[in-house]
Amino acid sequence: MGNYDKLLQPLQVAGLRLKNRMLSAPTSLAELGPGEHYSDDNINYYKLKASGGVALVSVGDAIVDLETGRSHPMQVGLDDPSAIPYLVKLTDAIHSGGAAAEIEIDHGGALCDPAFIGGKCAIGPSGYVDEWGDEVKEMTEEQIYDIAEKFGAAAKMAKDCGFDMVMIHAGHGWLLHQFISPVTNHRTDRWGGSIENRMRFPLLVVEKVRAAVGRNFPIDIRISGSERMEGGYGIETGVEIAKALDGKVDLIHVSAGSQQDMYSAVLMHPGAFQAHGENSGLAAEIKKHVKTPVITVGAFSEPDKMEAFLEETGVDCIAMGRALIADPFLPRKLMRGRAEDITPCLRCGECQSGLMKNKCMRCAVNPYIGREFEYFHPIPTREKKTVLIVGGGPAGMQAAITACERGHRVTLVEQSDRLGGLKYADNADFKANIRRYRDMTAAKVMRLPIDIRLNTVVTDELVAEVRPDAILACVGADPWALPVPTDSAAQVVFGAELKADTPVGENVVVIGGGLIGCEEGIQLAREGHKVTILEMQEELAPDCGRMHRLNVLHQIEVEPNLTPATGFRCTGITADAVTAVDAEGKEAVFAADTVVMAAGMRSRSAEVERLAAYGTEFYVCGDASRARQIGQATRDGHDAIVNLGL
Ligand SMILES: Cc1cc2nc3c(=O)[nH]c(=O)nc-3n(C[C@H](O)[C@H](O)[C@H](O)COP(=O)(O)O)c2cc1C
């Protein structure tokens, strides 16, 4: 771990001093409180980010005109005076955590569902009927001026409520971006056509916001440096956009992509298949052409790489969304010389997937997300206990960390020679984030005052020696073999146990199209094997959160060596093939030199029962309870320890 002089350097932006170069990117909320205002939970979510040491916390997506601009129901209106006390509480909370506060001001334009704007038609630069049959109306000149005024009024309200800066959202496919993009702006008047004309509305908005907030109040603008989709603009236009804004705003925040296209939206939130700092080249290019300070965003989380990026490109700041959900204290850990204690983001998309599916944000590696109140008001540990944690995977490691934080005496027993579990993460580049999380967390646990016993199985003698008040069974799960007739000459390997050096033949059939099967299929196809994924259901990876699933399905679609065969039930495995039947009972044969079994995992229930028989207070955590994903395991481990202290 290196030095972080660049990341820790302050930056003056108009009248505001940013204490370092790490900013919390705008992230919207899972759900608002009563009256559609910020709830105490929402406020704690942002306060936690501020407390972690970032210079600036951006509050996501506030709408300048609720009547026409709301694209989803978790957006507060900055034209609604009843929001004021909640906004004031929010800025207070961010300031009390030591960060400056910014709010993103936005209008959803053509992407507003009529359900969120009182049943009216959405408005945008050009009229059309969308894929759900809803009409979008072309904005009149009067509407264009009216909405620009509303951006100004919203910025003024934000300033009056204590925000230190506003971010105008001109990227990601929302209204201002709809004017900039040739994909969505088909106007032939002075608001469409050339890039000068397409920038006219965003520049009018900047003018109105500046007039409303004054010279010394900083304005940040978020743009997509490239749309990264078919027909969309690229970085050359991104540079033109930035040049048009140069000197008129105080920060240019360069993101990427558009909500108009699903895979472009994935690239906007780069996932496990994309690179660290995936979109950083866009900000680096724009920096060469403008004087205004430039921010980059997208898949940053590794401090050494972040520091090197700022050093090499001259880009001014790095904004992080998910890395600060995974570990809000990332900046403080750098300041304190404890970079090795950072919990790295997996870029698994659990935060967004939960937000969309259950209106509840969760994080695979941070058990406090969605329960930030508990961070500030911890459930007290009434009694310190001696706890025996059995199993050193994600559930066991998180339990050990939480137990140490709460002052319990901990013995951690692991049957293999290392902590971490997650063996399936060893064989693919796109699992690098999981490996990093596993290895950093294991190293962190090793540094804690814990009695760690590797290569150890729990015996009567061990229990008699430790004399635990409680046992946590975090013993995991085993892969399950589909009970079909199988020729003894067939080469069958478990997907969850594939390693980089496992011998695999030319033709591969993966049995099971859940997340593990799909990911192993992608990896083997990338290595040059001809892969078929055989799945009984019609859908692939239904067990996977929405954002990562979109990414996985895209990789499958573009991978020439990979063929999904859905709707087929496996009936047998011969020496060189897999036999199956479709829904009509028609038989099919798929050539297979190697069969990868990815038919599911079964909890190690016999070991769970053996440990339960010791008769202590007893908890079953993670896959040992039911095979699921990392997030459930870490929450199980954390929660068991909290319960234990009651
Ligand atoms: C849960 C979540 C909510 C988000 N909400 C917003 C939002 O309201 N406005 C916005 O401009 N971007 C939003 N984003 C995008 C982030 O600001 C950021 O650009 C993106 O996540 C890439 O950065 P990261 O890789 O550091 O997460 C959101 C991202 C996440 C993960």
XYZ file of C-alpha atoms and ligand atoms in Angstrom:
677
model
C 0.000 0.000 0.000
C 1.489 3.268 -1.144
C 1.241 6.915 -0.320
C -1.897 8.811 -1.213
C -0.733 12.403 -1.499
C -2.891 13.122 -4.547
C -6.037 11.539 -3.149
C -5.596 13.371 0.143
C -4.876 16.794 -1.345
C -7.521 19.515 -0.853
C -9.156 21.309 -3.793
C -10.710 24.778 -3.842
C -13.874 24.906 -5.952
C -15.334 28.427 -6.168
C -16.110 29.318 -2.542
C -15.821 25.755 -1.290
C -12.782 23.878 -0.003
C -12.944 20.134 -0.638
C -10.747 18.460 1.968
C -9.568 15.676 -0.354
C -10.125 14.293 -3.852
C -12.511 11.485 -2.937
C -16.178 12.211 -3.506
C -19.257 10.169 -2.812
C -21.090 9.786 -6.157
C -24.844 10.381 -6.115
C -26.719 7.252 -5.183
C -30.470 7.359 -4.960
C -32.415 5.762 -2.181
C -34.363 2.569 -1.855
C -37.423 4.260 -0.425
C -38.420 7.615 0.987
C -40.158 8.235 4.297
C -43.736 9.368 4.974
C -44.948 12.190 2.739
C -42.217 11.178 0.267
C -39.630 13.072 2.267
C -36.208 11.958 3.475
C -36.659 9.618 6.421
C -34.244 9.285 9.342
C -32.986 6.092 7.665
C -32.271 8.011 4.447
C -30.443 10.680 6.437
C -28.341 8.096 8.277
C -27.404 6.512 4.941
C -25.841 9.773 3.764
C -24.446 10.611 7.193
C -22.544 7.323 7.233
C -20.898 8.228 3.942
C -19.937 11.644 5.312
C -18.506 10.136 8.494
C -16.203 7.913 6.445
C -14.043 10.835 5.393
C -15.049 11.792 1.833
C -14.774 15.453 0.929
C -18.258 15.664 -0.567
C -21.453 13.653 -0.320
C -23.757 13.904 -3.335
C -27.406 13.259 -2.644
C -28.871 11.394 -5.636
C -31.508 12.488 -8.057
C -33.772 15.266 -6.748
C -36.347 16.431 -9.247
C -36.814 20.043 -10.338
C -40.463 19.649 -11.358
C -42.497 16.873 -9.757
C -45.389 17.450 -12.203
C -43.370 16.491 -15.288
C -39.966 15.222 -14.193
C -40.234 12.277 -11.821
C -38.794 9.103 -13.322
C -39.105 6.882 -10.253
C -40.855 7.136 -6.899
C -37.772 7.615 -4.692
C -37.158 11.183 -5.834
C -37.778 14.224 -3.685
C -39.085 17.356 -5.441
C -37.047 20.529 -5.156
C -40.178 22.434 -6.135
C -42.004 21.207 -3.030
C -41.632 23.584 -0.060
C -42.766 20.853 2.358
C -39.416 19.123 1.627
C -37.436 21.979 3.183
C -37.152 20.791 6.824
C -36.016 17.349 5.669
C -33.434 18.846 3.323
C -32.122 20.993 6.164
C -31.858 17.922 8.426
C -30.039 16.108 5.637
C -27.437 18.829 5.074
C -26.946 19.079 8.841
C -26.283 15.347 9.034
C -23.781 15.417 6.161
C -21.994 18.400 7.678
C -21.925 16.753 11.092
C -20.062 13.833 9.473
C -17.423 16.275 8.235
C -18.227 16.399 4.512
C -19.568 19.074 2.186
C -23.064 18.437 0.845
C -24.203 18.450 -2.758
C -27.532 17.551 -4.319
C -28.102 16.332 -7.846
C -30.851 18.230 -9.661
C -32.536 16.371 -12.456
C -35.548 15.900 -14.708
C -36.421 12.479 -16.134
C -37.868 13.843 -19.415
C -39.028 11.205 -21.866
C -38.156 8.404 -19.436
C -40.836 9.394 -16.907
C -43.460 6.738 -16.442
C -46.905 8.439 -16.575
C -47.652 6.655 -13.268
C -45.139 8.927 -11.503
C -46.313 12.198 -13.095
C -50.028 12.024 -12.384
C -50.931 10.056 -15.520
C -49.713 12.786 -17.872
C -47.607 12.199 -20.988
C -43.865 12.438 -20.502
C -42.060 15.263 -22.278
C -38.756 15.219 -24.128
C -36.830 16.864 -26.933
C -38.743 14.837 -29.546
C -42.128 13.167 -29.554
C -42.598 9.413 -29.983
C -44.519 6.439 -28.628
C -42.382 4.371 -26.273
C -42.121 0.578 -26.125
C -44.970 0.397 -23.570
C -47.274 2.370 -25.890
C -47.039 5.593 -23.859
C -46.834 8.819 -25.805
C -43.924 11.196 -25.193
C -44.635 14.790 -26.208
C -42.112 17.095 -27.859
C -41.363 20.051 -25.598
C -42.487 23.455 -26.753
C -40.118 26.421 -26.580
C -42.170 27.688 -23.632
C -41.705 24.387 -21.784
C -37.978 24.457 -22.477
C -37.670 27.889 -20.821
C -40.017 26.883 -17.997
C -37.995 23.756 -17.097
C -34.728 25.713 -17.284
C -36.205 28.216 -14.795
C -37.184 25.307 -12.566
C -33.592 24.056 -12.497
C -32.627 27.537 -11.287
C -35.330 27.569 -8.611
C -34.355 24.072 -7.438
C -30.694 25.109 -7.125
C -31.715 28.149 -5.077
C -33.822 25.982 -2.767
C -30.897 23.568 -2.344
C -28.559 26.442 -1.493
C -31.066 27.854 1.006
C -31.331 24.427 2.678
C -27.611 24.330 3.370
C -26.173 22.471 0.374
C -22.672 23.634 -0.519
C -22.902 22.761 -4.208
C -25.411 21.527 -6.780
C -24.865 18.910 -9.438
C -26.817 19.401 -12.659
C -27.540 15.990 -14.152
C -26.839 16.155 -17.865
C -25.904 12.504 -18.369
C -27.257 8.962 -18.095
C -30.151 9.467 -20.535
C -32.282 11.893 -18.508
C -33.802 15.099 -19.919
C -30.676 17.217 -20.442
C -28.858 14.255 -21.914
C -31.884 13.549 -24.137
C -31.291 16.977 -25.696
C -27.556 16.311 -26.098
C -27.924 12.834 -27.606
C -28.489 12.331 -31.332
C -30.366 9.146 -30.424
C -33.144 11.043 -28.657
C -33.020 14.567 -30.083
C -34.489 14.722 -33.599
C -35.493 18.376 -33.544
C -34.917 20.523 -36.573
C -35.209 23.864 -34.744
C -32.444 25.652 -32.814
C -32.623 23.036 -29.997
C -31.626 20.115 -32.239
C -29.279 19.138 -35.076
C -25.690 20.298 -34.522
C -23.916 19.754 -31.188
C -24.131 23.548 -30.628
C -27.916 23.329 -30.946
C -28.162 20.168 -28.832
C -26.157 21.871 -26.076
C -28.398 24.967 -26.122
C -30.844 23.640 -23.506
C -28.190 22.315 -21.044
C -26.354 25.643 -21.357
C -29.583 27.543 -20.727
C -30.037 25.422 -17.590
C -26.493 26.261 -16.448
C -27.215 29.952 -17.036
C -30.427 29.827 -14.968
C -28.736 27.897 -12.167
C -25.825 30.345 -12.083
C -28.222 33.281 -11.964
C -30.055 31.625 -9.069
C -27.046 30.684 -6.899
C -24.528 33.431 -7.674
C -20.873 33.404 -8.715
C -19.216 31.997 -5.615
C -21.509 28.982 -5.176
C -20.050 25.967 -6.984
C -21.910 24.212 -9.776
C -20.977 20.685 -10.735
C -22.359 19.103 -13.904
C -22.579 15.394 -14.579
C -22.235 14.327 -18.215
C -21.832 11.064 -20.059
C -18.411 11.340 -21.721
C -19.571 8.662 -24.166
C -22.940 6.971 -24.534
C -21.279 3.597 -25.120
C -24.180 2.280 -27.190
C -25.022 1.723 -30.818
C -25.853 5.002 -32.558
C -24.811 6.988 -29.490
C -22.110 9.617 -29.343
C -18.520 8.831 -28.413
C -15.707 10.641 -26.648
C -15.199 13.180 -29.489
C -18.653 14.549 -28.740
C -17.952 14.128 -25.013
C -15.025 16.538 -25.463
C -17.258 19.013 -27.354
C -19.822 18.888 -24.543
C -17.153 19.564 -21.939
C -15.661 22.419 -23.979
C -19.083 24.049 -24.231
C -19.389 23.899 -20.430
C -15.817 24.914 -19.654
C -15.631 28.012 -17.494
C -19.411 28.141 -17.008
C -19.453 25.489 -14.279
C -16.982 24.726 -11.473
C -16.653 20.959 -11.874
C -17.244 18.615 -14.809
C -18.164 15.158 -13.600
C -17.561 12.622 -16.370
C -19.622 9.465 -16.206
C -20.741 7.272 -19.128
C -23.707 5.541 -20.688
C -27.420 6.036 -20.970
C -30.532 4.577 -19.397
C -31.903 4.380 -22.950
C -30.020 1.111 -23.475
C -29.750 -1.762 -21.011
C -26.123 -2.699 -21.590
C -25.106 0.948 -21.696
C -26.722 1.238 -18.233
C -24.596 -1.702 -17.100
C -21.449 0.064 -18.352
C -22.561 3.138 -16.405
C -22.287 0.946 -13.287
C -19.409 -1.279 -14.400
C -19.762 -4.719 -12.901
C -17.614 -7.770 -12.355
C -16.896 -8.192 -16.075
C -15.589 -4.658 -16.506
C -12.235 -3.168 -15.558
C -11.276 -1.147 -12.483
C -11.881 2.497 -13.467
C -13.717 1.253 -16.562
C -14.771 4.712 -17.817
C -11.763 6.667 -16.576
C -10.314 7.174 -20.078
C -13.225 9.520 -20.816
C -12.367 11.921 -17.998
C -8.656 11.662 -18.840
C -9.361 12.733 -22.433
C -11.684 15.557 -21.429
C -9.124 16.841 -18.922
C -6.765 17.566 -21.842
C -9.274 20.005 -23.362
C -10.721 22.018 -20.459
C -9.579 24.271 -17.621
C -12.461 23.395 -15.300
C -11.571 20.657 -12.763
C -12.680 17.203 -13.913
C -14.096 14.308 -11.887
C -14.022 10.688 -12.966
C -16.347 7.913 -11.773
C -17.013 4.232 -12.398
C -15.600 1.113 -10.774
C -12.943 2.756 -8.621
C -12.074 1.094 -5.319
C -8.350 0.268 -5.269
C -6.462 3.172 -3.671
C -3.089 2.485 -5.309
C -4.647 2.486 -8.777
C -6.700 5.577 -7.928
C -3.638 7.496 -6.771
C -1.704 6.480 -9.905
C -4.603 7.539 -12.125
C -4.746 11.048 -10.659
C -0.975 11.339 -10.896
C -0.798 10.170 -14.523
C -3.793 11.971 -16.012
C -4.119 15.164 -13.990
C -7.832 14.407 -13.487
C -8.806 16.259 -10.312
C -11.113 14.010 -8.285
C -12.512 10.495 -8.125
C -16.142 9.899 -7.246
C -17.165 6.523 -5.901
C -20.614 5.039 -5.593
C -20.465 1.393 -4.623
C -16.977 1.372 -3.110
C -18.321 3.700 -0.407
C -21.354 1.521 0.144
C -19.026 -1.440 0.666
C -16.801 0.632 2.950
C -17.807 4.226 3.719
C -14.604 4.531 5.751
C -12.310 4.008 2.751
C -11.045 7.645 2.815
C -10.475 7.659 6.561
C -8.591 4.384 6.391
C -6.263 5.972 3.813
C -5.764 9.020 6.034
C -4.936 6.778 8.982
C -2.520 4.612 7.000
C -4.812 1.584 7.244
C -5.577 0.934 3.583
C -5.246 -2.790 4.183
C -8.386 -2.670 6.361
C -10.642 -1.429 3.538
C -13.470 -3.797 2.676
C -13.432 -3.923 -1.123
C -16.567 -3.650 -3.268
C -17.416 -6.791 -5.252
C -19.252 -4.821 -7.963
C -21.878 -7.549 -7.687
C -24.742 -5.046 -7.972
C -26.516 -6.243 -4.824
C -27.043 -2.597 -3.749
C -28.917 -1.687 -6.905
C -30.645 -5.003 -7.385
C -32.107 -4.852 -3.870
C -33.128 -1.266 -4.370
C -35.038 -2.156 -7.555
C -36.511 -5.449 -6.373
C -37.373 -4.926 -2.720
C -37.025 -1.160 -2.223
C -34.380 -2.041 0.273
C -30.682 -1.476 -0.217
C -28.250 -4.154 0.924
C -24.539 -4.711 0.385
C -22.836 -8.089 0.072
C -19.888 -7.061 2.206
C -21.257 -4.361 4.518
C -23.943 -5.624 6.906
C -24.819 -2.061 7.993
C -26.184 -0.977 4.617
C -29.949 -0.587 4.827
C -29.550 -0.489 8.634
C -27.311 2.543 9.038
C -29.156 3.520 12.217
C -27.502 0.517 13.882
C -24.103 1.875 12.976
C -24.743 5.069 14.911
C -26.778 3.379 17.661
C -25.283 -0.098 18.036
C -27.411 -2.719 19.751
C -25.511 -3.057 23.036
C -23.545 -6.167 23.931
C -24.942 -6.888 27.384
C -22.759 -9.888 28.041
C -19.309 -10.762 26.675
C -19.235 -14.396 25.610
C -16.805 -17.052 24.502
C -17.771 -17.967 20.972
C -16.593 -20.818 18.804
C -17.000 -20.016 15.102
C -16.752 -23.078 12.907
C -15.863 -22.305 9.304
C -13.736 -19.473 7.919
C -15.734 -18.486 4.812
C -17.633 -15.180 4.414
C -20.124 -15.905 7.226
C -17.437 -17.077 9.665
C -15.059 -14.228 8.836
C -17.766 -11.561 9.225
C -18.896 -13.169 12.485
C -15.300 -13.066 13.744
C -14.924 -9.370 12.820
C -18.227 -8.381 14.452
C -17.456 -10.506 17.522
C -14.089 -8.799 17.991
C -15.637 -5.349 17.569
C -18.099 -6.285 20.302
C -15.509 -7.583 22.701
C -16.358 -11.295 22.674
C -13.643 -13.931 23.074
C -13.371 -15.725 19.725
C -12.001 -19.053 18.568
C -12.254 -19.557 14.805
C -11.826 -23.103 13.527
C -11.280 -23.856 9.835
C -10.788 -27.339 8.453
C -8.634 -26.245 5.483
C -5.263 -24.522 5.618
C -6.555 -21.009 4.947
C -9.376 -18.626 5.742
C -11.633 -17.220 3.049
C -13.625 -20.071 1.503
C -15.094 -19.010 -1.863
C -13.029 -21.583 -3.742
C -15.097 -20.973 -6.871
C -13.520 -17.518 -7.192
C -10.127 -18.921 -8.174
C -10.575 -19.668 -11.832
C -11.797 -16.523 -13.611
C -10.524 -12.985 -14.204
C -13.968 -11.567 -13.624
C -13.955 -12.967 -10.102
C -10.928 -10.863 -9.161
C -13.054 -8.639 -6.900
C -14.306 -11.662 -4.965
C -10.742 -12.928 -4.550
C -9.640 -9.507 -3.374
C -12.470 -9.343 -0.849
C -11.730 -12.881 0.329
C -7.989 -12.388 0.682
C -8.177 -8.930 2.269
C -10.858 -10.054 4.709
C -8.898 -13.178 5.621
C -5.790 -11.057 6.243
C -7.852 -8.661 8.367
C -9.223 -11.511 10.468
C -5.677 -12.848 10.925
C -4.665 -9.467 12.402
C -7.465 -9.521 14.990
C -7.003 -10.877 18.504
C -8.626 -14.189 17.675
C -7.591 -17.744 18.461
C -7.464 -19.030 14.867
C -7.053 -22.758 14.293
C -6.492 -23.857 10.712
C -6.465 -27.505 9.542
C -8.728 -28.235 12.478
C -11.970 -30.130 12.910
C -14.122 -29.546 15.996
C -13.782 -32.456 18.424
C -15.061 -33.132 21.946
C -11.581 -32.281 23.230
C -11.565 -28.936 21.447
C -15.002 -28.026 22.793
C -13.916 -29.066 26.300
C -10.835 -26.869 25.976
C -12.564 -23.748 24.553
C -15.718 -24.115 26.668
C -17.794 -21.916 24.329
C -20.945 -20.153 25.468
C -22.076 -20.339 21.859
C -21.189 -22.127 18.640
C -21.732 -20.643 15.184
C -21.922 -23.244 12.422
C -20.599 -21.464 9.309
C -19.606 -24.723 7.636
C -20.881 -23.991 4.125
C -22.366 -26.251 1.492
C -21.286 -28.943 -0.963
C -22.046 -29.076 -4.677
C -24.821 -31.493 -5.552
C -24.662 -34.067 -8.340
C -27.791 -34.541 -10.409
C -28.922 -38.163 -9.869
C -28.966 -39.299 -13.507
C -27.385 -42.426 -15.008
C -23.717 -41.575 -15.495
C -21.139 -43.607 -17.419
C -18.055 -44.227 -15.300
C -15.866 -43.112 -18.234
C -17.454 -39.632 -18.263
C -15.367 -36.724 -16.966
C -17.613 -34.893 -14.512
C -16.381 -31.952 -12.439
C -18.254 -29.675 -10.074
C -18.601 -26.067 -11.274
C -18.069 -24.743 -7.761
C -14.740 -26.591 -7.574
C -13.278 -25.795 -11.016
C -9.769 -24.437 -10.838
C -7.635 -22.764 -13.486
C -5.621 -26.003 -13.876
C -8.560 -28.476 -13.916
C -8.222 -30.448 -17.196
C -11.216 -29.705 -19.445
C -11.947 -31.168 -22.907
C -12.938 -29.383 -26.112
C -16.705 -29.880 -25.820
C -18.210 -28.956 -22.487
C -21.759 -29.252 -21.204
C -22.577 -27.284 -18.079
C -25.535 -28.869 -16.314
C -27.458 -26.074 -14.611
C -27.927 -22.500 -15.806
C -27.935 -20.797 -12.400
C -25.337 -18.166 -11.585
C -22.486 -20.646 -10.988
C -23.234 -22.566 -14.197
C -23.455 -19.393 -16.291
C -20.245 -17.948 -14.903
C -18.298 -21.196 -15.335
C -19.731 -21.503 -18.866
C -18.556 -17.976 -19.746
C -15.093 -18.618 -18.362
C -14.616 -21.947 -20.174
C -15.944 -20.492 -23.444
C -13.479 -17.614 -23.128
C -10.700 -20.171 -22.724
C -11.696 -21.616 -26.114
C -13.885 -24.587 -25.135
C -17.184 -25.162 -26.981
C -19.699 -24.814 -24.183
C -23.397 -25.642 -23.924
C -25.305 -24.551 -20.821
C -28.138 -26.994 -20.234
C -30.973 -25.606 -18.142
C -34.378 -27.064 -17.343
C -36.093 -23.684 -16.915
C -36.488 -21.154 -19.713
C -34.461 -18.505 -17.879
C -30.753 -18.379 -17.147
C -29.345 -17.170 -13.829
C -32.703 -16.476 -12.144
C -30.887 -16.672 -8.783
C -28.849 -13.593 -9.632
C -29.579 -9.922 -8.835
C -30.825 -7.785 -11.724
C -27.689 -5.740 -12.472
C -25.228 -8.628 -12.446
C -27.707 -10.779 -14.366
C -27.937 -8.211 -17.190
C -24.161 -8.291 -17.345
C -23.991 -12.113 -17.289
C -26.653 -12.457 -20.003
C -24.820 -9.949 -22.187
C -21.537 -11.867 -21.851
C -23.367 -15.068 -22.834
C -24.968 -13.349 -25.830
C -21.683 -12.034 -27.234
C -19.610 -15.156 -26.508
C -19.315 -17.157 -29.763
C -18.209 -20.372 -28.021
C -21.213 -20.528 -25.756
C -24.698 -21.873 -26.544
C -27.484 -21.852 -23.979
C -29.919 -24.785 -24.250
C -32.849 -23.842 -22.025
C -35.971 -25.925 -21.474
C -33.982 -29.201 -21.486
C -34.003 -31.718 -18.640
C -30.834 -33.780 -18.386
C -31.525 -37.539 -18.579
C -28.032 -39.020 -18.541
C -24.293 -38.642 -18.976
C -22.391 -40.917 -21.330
C -18.623 -41.051 -21.937
C -18.820 -38.309 -24.598
C -22.262 -36.708 -24.386
C -25.113 -35.478 -22.248
C -28.614 -36.648 -23.113
C -31.682 -34.544 -22.422
C -35.380 -34.121 -23.240
C -37.278 -30.932 -23.986
C -40.712 -29.989 -22.612
C -42.430 -32.121 -25.287
C -40.304 -35.128 -24.381
C -38.164 -34.876 -27.548
C -34.682 -36.253 -26.994
C -31.477 -34.342 -27.688
C -27.792 -35.218 -27.404
C -25.041 -32.674 -26.617
C -21.392 -33.591 -27.218
C -19.411 -33.435 -23.978
C -15.781 -34.340 -23.325
C -16.223 -32.692 -19.940
C -19.408 -32.228 -17.943
C -19.533 -29.372 -15.454
C -22.087 -30.096 -12.761
C -23.699 -26.868 -11.547
C -27.023 -28.245 -10.386
C -27.040 -26.574 -6.984
C -25.480 -26.701 -3.528
C -26.588 -28.584 -0.436
C -25.914 -27.340 3.088
C -23.581 -29.488 5.204
C -26.455 -30.413 7.468
C -24.808 -33.483 9.025
C -21.973 -31.301 10.314
C -24.500 -28.700 11.485
C -26.352 -31.364 13.509
C -23.100 -32.711 14.951
C -22.172 -29.222 16.202
C -25.709 -28.542 17.448
C -25.417 -31.630 19.666
C -22.885 -29.846 21.911
C -25.921 -28.150 23.412
C -24.573 -24.610 23.621
C -26.351 -21.525 22.324
C -26.221 -22.287 18.620
C -26.463 -20.381 15.332
C -26.356 -21.604 11.729
C -25.029 -19.013 9.278
C -24.498 -18.610 5.541
C -24.628 -21.562 3.154
C -24.771 -23.968 6.108
C -28.270 -22.651 6.680
C -29.255 -22.438 2.989
C -26.961 -22.045 0.004
C -27.193 -18.441 -1.160
C -24.836 -15.610 -2.030
C -22.130 -13.721 -0.151
C -24.411 -10.972 1.161
C -26.692 -13.329 3.049
C -23.669 -15.053 4.565
C -22.071 -11.856 5.869
C -25.388 -10.625 7.304
C -26.042 -13.995 8.962
C -22.614 -13.965 10.618
C -22.984 -10.369 11.801
C -26.554 -10.842 13.069
C -25.748 -14.007 14.991
C -23.062 -12.161 16.947
C -25.341 -9.201 17.659
C -27.971 -11.630 18.963
C -25.447 -13.462 21.021
C -24.643 -10.393 23.078
C -28.246 -9.739 24.106
C -27.445 2.148 -5.625
C -27.053 3.158 -6.658
C -27.863 4.277 -6.877
C -27.475 5.240 -7.827
N -28.230 6.369 -7.984
C -27.800 7.354 -8.812
C -28.481 8.592 -8.896
O -29.464 8.840 -8.212
N -27.999 9.531 -9.759
C -26.893 9.319 -10.521
O -26.501 10.207 -11.283
N -26.230 8.154 -10.457
C -26.631 7.189 -9.616
N -25.910 6.040 -9.503
C -24.669 5.899 -10.285
C -23.442 6.297 -9.449
O -23.455 7.639 -9.124
C -22.144 5.973 -10.192
O -22.049 6.794 -11.312
C -22.042 4.515 -10.643
O -22.474 3.653 -9.620
C -20.618 4.148 -11.027
O -19.761 4.395 -9.941
P -19.228 3.228 -8.946
O -18.627 2.191 -9.824
O -18.219 3.929 -8.098
O -20.399 2.709 -8.206
C -26.291 5.062 -8.580
C -25.507 3.940 -8.353
C -25.860 3.004 -7.404
C -24.957 1.825 -7.176
